[in-house]
Tab-separated table of C-alpha atoms and ligand atoms in Angstrom:
chain	number	residue	atom	x	y	z
A	1	MET	CA	7.030	3.788	-3.005
A	2	GLN	CA	6.964	0.123	-3.836
A	3	PHE	CA	6.225	-2.732	-1.450
A	4	TYR	CA	7.275	-6.301	-2.222
A	5	HIS	CA	6.855	-9.587	-0.418
A	6	ASP	CA	6.610	-13.318	-0.809
A	7	HIS	CA	3.303	-14.291	-2.441
A	8	ARG	CA	3.241	-18.073	-2.123
A	9	MET	CA	-0.302	-19.446	-2.174
A	10	ASP	CA	-1.855	-20.170	1.250
A	11	VAL	CA	1.217	-19.149	3.280
A	12	THR	CA	1.836	-15.531	2.260
A	13	GLY	CA	0.906	-14.316	5.751
A	14	ARG	CA	3.340	-16.666	7.476
A	15	ASN	CA	6.203	-15.820	5.133
A	16	VAL	CA	5.694	-12.077	5.461
A	17	TRP	CA	5.394	-12.371	9.264
A	18	MET	CA	8.763	-14.165	9.213
A	19	GLY	CA	10.328	-11.308	7.274
A	20	LEU	CA	10.095	-11.936	3.520
A	21	THR	CA	9.040	-8.373	2.786
A	22	GLY	CA	10.548	-5.005	1.988
A	23	MET	CA	10.149	-1.700	0.222
A	24	TYR	CA	11.981	0.403	-2.302
A	25	ILE	CA	11.590	3.868	-3.771
A	26	VAL	CA	11.326	4.720	-7.450
A	27	ASP	CA	12.336	8.321	-8.146
A	28	ASP	CA	10.967	10.311	-11.043
A	29	PRO	CA	13.123	13.195	-12.341
A	30	ALA	CA	9.853	15.014	-13.119
A	31	ASP	CA	8.973	15.224	-9.427
A	32	PRO	CA	9.523	18.619	-7.724
A	33	SER	CA	13.130	19.036	-6.584
A	34	THR	CA	12.222	21.319	-3.657
A	35	LEU	CA	10.721	18.533	-1.512
A	36	PRO	CA	12.842	17.468	1.493
A	37	SER	CA	15.507	15.098	0.178
A	38	GLY	CA	18.668	13.263	1.114
A	39	LYS	CA	18.914	12.690	4.862
A	40	PHE	CA	15.608	14.549	5.300
A	41	ASP	CA	13.709	11.877	3.318
A	42	LEU	CA	13.160	8.669	5.304
A	43	PRO	CA	11.090	5.506	4.875
A	44	LEU	CA	9.046	4.359	7.886
A	45	ALA	CA	7.746	0.780	7.665
A	46	ILE	CA	5.334	0.054	10.514
A	47	ALA	CA	4.613	-3.548	11.534
A	48	ASP	CA	3.292	-5.383	14.561
A	49	ARG	CA	4.617	-8.693	15.876
A	50	GLN	CA	3.937	-11.020	18.789
A	51	PHE	CA	7.030	-12.238	20.640
A	52	ASP	CA	7.199	-15.340	22.815
A	53	ALA	CA	9.324	-15.794	25.977
A	54	GLN	CA	12.360	-16.596	23.825
A	55	ASN	CA	11.794	-13.473	21.676
A	56	GLN	CA	10.740	-15.640	18.735
A	57	ILE	CA	7.796	-14.734	16.516
A	58	PRO	CA	5.690	-17.902	16.113
A	59	TYR	CA	2.934	-17.603	13.520
A	60	VAL	CA	-0.414	-19.271	14.130
A	61	PHE	CA	-2.788	-18.803	11.198
A	62	ASN	CA	-6.129	-17.247	11.987
A	63	PRO	CA	-8.418	-16.344	9.060
A	64	ASN	CA	-9.612	-13.330	11.043
A	65	GLY	CA	-6.131	-11.861	11.170
A	66	VAL	CA	-2.791	-12.348	12.899
A	67	THR	CA	-1.696	-9.371	14.984
A	68	GLY	CA	0.914	-8.650	17.620
A	69	ASP	CA	1.098	-6.397	20.661
A	70	LYS	CA	4.543	-5.015	19.862
A	71	PHE	CA	4.947	-2.272	17.264
A	72	LEU	CA	8.087	-1.934	15.161
A	73	VAL	CA	9.219	0.867	12.855
A	74	ASN	CA	11.826	-0.281	10.332
A	75	GLY	CA	12.168	-3.400	12.490
A	76	VAL	CA	12.946	-1.504	15.696
A	77	TYR	CA	10.859	-1.563	18.886
A	78	GLN	CA	10.195	1.826	20.565
A	79	PRO	CA	12.537	3.713	18.222
A	80	PHE	CA	13.545	7.348	18.345
A	81	LEU	CA	14.887	9.641	15.658
A	82	GLU	CA	16.898	12.810	16.238
A	83	VAL	CA	15.682	15.478	13.847
A	84	GLY	CA	16.324	19.132	13.083
A	85	ASP	CA	13.732	21.904	13.345
A	86	ARG	CA	12.775	21.739	9.694
A	87	LYS	CA	10.655	19.789	7.204
A	88	TYR	CA	11.145	16.061	6.683
A	89	ARG	CA	9.635	13.720	4.134
A	90	PHE	CA	8.447	10.399	5.562
A	91	ARG	CA	7.380	7.545	3.295
A	92	ILE	CA	5.128	5.508	5.543
A	93	LEU	CA	4.248	1.890	4.762
A	94	ASN	CA	1.891	-0.258	6.789
A	95	ALA	CA	3.867	-3.510	6.538
A	96	SER	CA	1.619	-5.328	9.038
A	97	ASN	CA	-0.146	-8.527	8.080
A	98	PHE	CA	-3.556	-7.428	9.286
A	99	ARG	CA	-3.515	-4.417	11.606
A	100	SER	CA	-4.646	-0.952	10.585
A	101	TYR	CA	-3.441	2.225	12.277
A	102	PHE	CA	-4.708	5.756	12.728
A	103	LEU	CA	-1.678	8.011	12.777
A	104	GLU	CA	-1.468	11.338	14.591
A	105	LEU	CA	1.315	13.515	15.977
A	106	SER	CA	1.364	13.867	19.772
A	107	ASN	CA	1.664	17.671	19.561
A	108	GLY	CA	-1.477	17.930	17.422
A	109	GLY	CA	0.627	18.835	14.405
A	110	SER	CA	-0.263	18.159	10.801
A	111	PHE	CA	0.987	15.892	8.087
A	112	ILE	CA	1.122	17.326	4.591
A	113	GLN	CA	0.313	14.289	2.483
A	114	ILE	CA	2.027	14.502	-0.898
A	115	GLY	CA	1.663	10.966	-2.210
A	116	THR	CA	0.347	7.423	-2.051
A	117	GLU	CA	1.623	4.024	-3.164
A	118	SER	CA	1.039	5.303	-6.736
A	119	GLY	CA	3.315	8.333	-6.545
A	120	LEU	CA	2.719	12.017	-5.906
A	121	LEU	CA	-0.773	13.466	-5.534
A	122	PRO	CA	-1.950	16.252	-7.878
A	123	ALA	CA	-1.754	18.623	-4.889
A	124	PRO	CA	-0.731	18.338	-1.219
A	125	VAL	CA	-3.424	17.630	1.395
A	126	THR	CA	-3.031	18.718	5.038
A	127	ARG	CA	-4.242	16.080	7.509
A	128	THR	CA	-4.122	15.847	11.302
A	129	GLY	CA	-4.991	12.116	11.346
A	130	MET	CA	-4.497	9.389	8.777
A	131	ARG	CA	-5.903	5.876	8.687
A	132	ILE	CA	-3.554	3.362	7.054
A	133	GLY	CA	-4.571	-0.227	6.311
A	134	PRO	CA	-2.197	-3.094	5.534
A	135	ALA	CA	-0.039	-2.385	2.432
A	136	GLU	CA	-1.226	1.203	2.090
A	137	ARG	CA	1.466	3.855	1.803
A	138	LEU	CA	1.430	7.512	2.851
A	139	ASP	CA	4.040	9.928	1.515
A	140	VAL	CA	4.006	12.889	3.895
A	141	VAL	CA	5.947	15.993	4.918
A	142	VAL	CA	6.175	16.878	8.636
A	143	ASN	CA	7.502	20.259	9.734
A	144	PHE	CA	9.375	20.380	13.051
A	145	ALA	CA	10.019	24.146	12.774
A	146	GLY	CA	9.504	25.867	16.144
A	147	ALA	CA	9.768	22.560	18.025
A	148	LEU	CA	13.448	22.700	18.987
A	149	GLY	CA	13.950	20.882	22.306
A	150	GLN	CA	10.634	19.018	22.071
A	151	ASN	CA	9.940	15.289	21.861
A	152	ILE	CA	7.072	14.534	19.498
A	153	TYR	CA	5.588	11.102	18.975
A	154	LEU	CA	4.036	9.443	15.967
A	155	VAL	CA	1.017	7.842	17.651
A	156	ASP	CA	-1.456	5.128	16.697
A	157	THR	CA	-4.667	6.407	18.252
A	158	LEU	CA	-6.510	3.084	17.714
A	159	THR	CA	-4.313	1.470	20.402
A	160	GLY	CA	-2.863	4.588	22.067
A	161	THR	CA	0.644	3.422	21.155
A	162	GLN	CA	3.639	5.708	20.690
A	163	LEU	CA	5.149	4.208	17.530
A	164	LEU	CA	8.141	6.507	17.019
A	165	GLU	CA	9.689	9.373	18.981
A	166	PHE	CA	11.059	12.414	17.168
A	167	ARG	CA	13.637	14.267	19.287
A	168	VAL	CA	14.060	17.748	17.845
A	169	THR	CA	17.642	18.338	18.901
A	170	GLN	CA	19.272	20.400	16.170
A	171	HIS	CA	18.700	23.816	14.676
A	172	VAL	CA	19.134	23.606	10.922
A	173	THR	CA	18.161	25.806	8.020
A	174	ASP	CA	15.376	24.583	5.786
A	175	ASP	CA	15.712	25.107	2.051
A	176	SER	CA	12.840	22.740	1.203
A	177	SER	CA	9.294	23.616	0.208
A	178	VAL	CA	6.102	21.803	-0.790
A	179	PRO	CA	4.781	23.147	-4.115
A	180	ALA	CA	1.060	23.906	-4.459
A	181	THR	CA	0.848	21.408	-7.304
A	182	LEU	CA	2.808	18.168	-7.465
A	183	ARG	CA	1.975	15.843	-10.350
A	184	PRO	CA	-1.043	15.882	-12.676
A	185	LEU	CA	-3.313	12.855	-12.668
A	186	PRO	CA	-2.732	10.834	-15.867
A	187	ASP	CA	-5.612	11.007	-18.356
A	188	ILE	CA	-6.692	7.393	-18.862
A	189	GLY	CA	-9.985	8.155	-20.614
A	190	GLN	CA	-13.484	6.920	-19.879
A	191	PRO	CA	-14.179	3.289	-18.981
A	192	SER	CA	-15.831	1.064	-21.588
A	193	VAL	CA	-16.407	-1.992	-19.378
A	194	THR	CA	-17.702	-2.293	-15.791
A	195	ARG	CA	-16.829	-5.162	-13.456
A	196	ASN	CA	-18.095	-5.734	-9.933
A	197	TRP	CA	-15.957	-7.252	-7.196
A	198	SER	CA	-17.619	-8.132	-3.908
A	199	PHE	CA	-15.181	-8.697	-1.027
A	200	ASP	CA	-17.397	-11.105	0.829
A	201	GLN	CA	-17.609	-13.941	3.323
A	202	THR	CA	-19.054	-17.174	1.905
A	203	GLY	CA	-19.365	-20.594	3.546
A	204	GLY	CA	-17.178	-19.542	6.466
A	205	HIS	CA	-14.345	-18.260	4.253
A	206	TRP	CA	-13.222	-14.901	2.873
A	207	THR	CA	-14.120	-14.718	-0.831
A	208	ILE	CA	-14.327	-12.461	-3.884
A	209	ASN	CA	-17.681	-12.665	-5.701
A	210	GLY	CA	-18.490	-15.691	-3.535
A	211	LEU	CA	-15.442	-17.726	-4.582
A	212	ARG	CA	-12.174	-18.617	-2.875
A	213	PHE	CA	-8.884	-18.414	-4.763
A	214	ASP	CA	-8.361	-21.082	-7.393
A	215	PRO	CA	-5.185	-20.839	-9.519
A	216	SER	CA	-6.971	-22.573	-12.406
A	217	ARG	CA	-9.716	-19.923	-12.575
A	218	VAL	CA	-9.471	-16.514	-14.270
A	219	ASP	CA	-12.290	-14.120	-13.340
A	220	ALA	CA	-11.697	-11.344	-15.878
A	221	LYS	CA	-9.900	-10.869	-19.185
A	222	PRO	CA	-9.481	-7.145	-19.799
A	223	MET	CA	-8.015	-6.034	-23.139
A	224	LEU	CA	-4.617	-4.421	-23.313
A	225	GLY	CA	-5.127	-0.674	-23.810
A	226	ALA	CA	-8.707	-0.656	-22.494
A	227	THR	CA	-9.958	1.473	-19.613
A	228	GLU	CA	-12.402	-0.271	-17.277
A	229	LYS	CA	-14.502	0.695	-14.272
A	230	TRP	CA	-14.177	-1.657	-11.317
A	231	VAL	CA	-16.665	-1.451	-8.463
A	232	PHE	CA	-15.599	-2.834	-5.083
A	233	THR	CA	-18.204	-3.629	-2.433
A	234	ASN	CA	-17.811	-4.861	1.120
A	235	PRO	CA	-20.951	-6.601	2.418
A	236	THR	CA	-19.031	-8.042	5.402
A	237	GLY	CA	-18.687	-6.687	8.914
A	238	GLN	CA	-14.912	-6.299	8.623
A	239	ALA	CA	-12.713	-3.904	6.669
A	240	HIS	CA	-10.628	-5.057	3.700
A	241	THR	CA	-7.743	-3.502	1.813
A	242	VAL	CA	-8.480	-4.041	-1.865
A	243	HIS	CA	-5.205	-4.477	-3.742
A	244	ILE	CA	-4.832	-4.750	-7.532
A	245	HIS	CA	-1.607	-5.830	-9.211
A	246	ASP	CA	-0.425	-4.505	-12.617
A	247	VAL	CA	-1.604	-0.873	-12.934
A	248	SER	CA	-2.686	1.873	-10.536
A	249	GLN	CA	-6.329	2.844	-10.254
A	250	GLN	CA	-8.018	6.254	-10.122
A	251	CYS	CA	-10.915	6.906	-7.763
A	252	ILE	CA	-14.281	7.703	-9.389
A	253	SER	CA	-16.468	7.733	-6.267
A	254	ARG	CA	-16.642	6.480	-2.697
A	255	ASP	CA	-20.081	5.524	-1.357
A	256	GLY	CA	-21.683	7.407	-4.242
A	257	GLY	CA	-19.949	10.655	-3.265
A	258	ALA	CA	-16.677	12.404	-3.845
A	259	CYS	CA	-13.332	10.661	-3.452
A	260	TYR	CA	-10.952	11.726	-0.709
A	261	PRO	CA	-8.488	14.305	-2.125
A	262	TYR	CA	-5.625	12.113	-0.864
A	263	GLU	CA	-6.940	9.048	-2.743
A	264	THR	CA	-6.891	10.228	-6.359
A	265	MET	CA	-4.703	7.322	-7.513
A	266	LYS	CA	-3.742	4.206	-5.562
A	267	GLU	CA	-3.388	0.433	-5.764
A	268	THR	CA	-4.462	-0.486	-2.221
A	269	TRP	CA	-7.820	0.838	-1.002
A	270	TYR	CA	-9.288	0.698	2.492
A	271	LEU	CA	-12.860	-0.549	2.220
A	272	ALA	CA	-14.783	-0.300	5.492
A	273	PRO	CA	-17.855	-2.503	6.141
A	274	GLY	CA	-20.697	-1.565	3.801
A	275	GLU	CA	-18.583	0.733	1.648
A	276	VAL	CA	-18.721	0.941	-2.157
A	277	LEU	CA	-15.727	2.192	-4.118
A	278	GLU	CA	-15.646	2.895	-7.856
A	279	VAL	CA	-12.279	3.142	-9.604
A	280	LYS	CA	-11.055	3.199	-13.188
A	281	LEU	CA	-7.893	1.654	-14.532
A	282	LYS	CA	-6.199	1.399	-17.913
A	283	PHE	CA	-4.370	-1.802	-18.797
A	284	THR	CA	-1.145	-0.474	-20.278
A	285	ASP	CA	2.184	-2.040	-21.153
A	286	HIS	CA	1.821	-5.732	-20.351
A	287	VAL	CA	-0.388	-8.730	-21.064
A	288	GLY	CA	-0.524	-11.689	-18.706
A	289	MET	CA	-1.895	-12.914	-15.405
A	290	TYR	CA	-2.296	-10.603	-12.412
A	291	MET	CA	-3.671	-10.905	-8.894
A	292	LEU	CA	-6.481	-9.073	-7.190
A	293	HIS	CA	-6.857	-9.625	-3.439
A	294	CYS	CA	-7.480	-8.329	0.029
A	295	HIS	CA	-4.140	-7.222	1.452
A	296	MET	CA	-5.091	-8.293	4.954
A	297	MET	CA	-2.890	-11.308	4.508
A	298	GLU	CA	-4.910	-13.843	6.462
A	299	HIS	CA	-7.992	-12.905	4.411
A	300	GLU	CA	-5.905	-13.396	1.262
A	301	ASP	CA	-4.577	-16.773	2.423
A	302	ASP	CA	-8.094	-17.876	3.407
A	303	GLY	CA	-9.284	-17.293	-0.163
A	304	MET	CA	-9.989	-13.567	-0.695
A	305	MET	CA	-7.930	-13.467	-3.874
A	306	THR	CA	-8.504	-14.030	-7.572
A	307	GLN	CA	-6.743	-13.385	-10.846
A	308	PHE	CA	-7.344	-11.530	-14.088
A	309	GLU	CA	-5.556	-11.901	-17.400
A	310	VAL	CA	-4.757	-8.915	-19.593
A	311	VAL	CA	-5.109	-10.061	-23.201
A	312	ARG	CA	-4.361	-8.620	-26.637
A	313	ALA	CA	-7.399	-7.545	-28.674
A	314	ASN	CA	-5.969	-9.017	-31.901
A	315	PRO	CA	-3.054	-11.277	-31.131
A	316	THR	CA	-0.381	-11.064	-33.803
A	317	PRO	CA	2.556	-13.440	-33.889
A	318	ARG	CA	5.681	-11.941	-32.439
A	319	PRO	CA	8.589	-11.609	-34.855
A	320	ARG	CA	11.357	-13.981	-33.891
A	321	PRO	CA	14.487	-12.115	-32.862
A	322	THR	CA	17.497	-12.646	-35.061
A	323	PRO	CA	19.911	-14.868	-33.137
A	324	PRO	CA	23.236	-13.216	-32.365
A	325	PRO	CA	26.246	-14.528	-34.300
A	326	ARG	CA	27.909	-17.468	-32.573
A	327	PRO	CA	31.452	-16.869	-31.405
A	328	THR	CA	34.133	-18.897	-33.178
A	329	HIS	CA	37.363	-20.119	-31.702
B	401	CU	CU1	-9.966	-8.641	3.857
């Protein structure tokens, strides 16, 4: 489940607030075919906005976050969805600039989480509540079996808001199932290099390792093909969502203990105040410049962003391609 948006320096938050954002789904033929599919597989992008008296959405930058008091799912306010009494797959994206949610079902039901922003988990994890920070994605299965005639809400318990109403109106047969194993975690080896990234507040601004974003500065040059350990710390009093471009990361430890079973591999990590997260990542496929930033967009625009450059260990000149023959009249 991929999330894309405008990334212009200093005004990413404004441009995303105005709508330059979206999502798309990459399918893998190796994924289990028994998961709910077709019309039983739906994306749910959750975002908040503030509307003025003319129903416009003015954006006023605030380094401590821009939020709204209206909640939209796929751009719709107070939406409902008619569903059958069977399993559905919902691909949930927190498309908000800054706001985090804690998702529950109003009937106390469970989500079976099957994936993250980095594809399917090794095995499904049953959860009754799920925190989701900006840019995080949750791939879940919800079963409405036995709920015919009921109205069930997807609720944000942090604000007590009913985000989306499911009206279970149809009896349908369910030929879907969630396998006990989904997709093995790729073996990316043991890290050979450790880097520390402190998501901090310095001189009244949001920073990484004490520095605000500077497009002329590169803070790390990992080698193509290498596996590294990156340690993220949050000494501030506010949460951050640590987001790394290029390749997905695998959790090694959270606060010195075990990783959550639903966070084996991701590329956007919720880091609460005081937390320490260790991940490993292997720089495959591409050299070049990549971003690393907090995905709370006003933190990013205020300076909580930096860049790393993936480099070749032994650069060899690229062979020049043979030019195609020129057409003749
Ligand atoms: Cu942040």
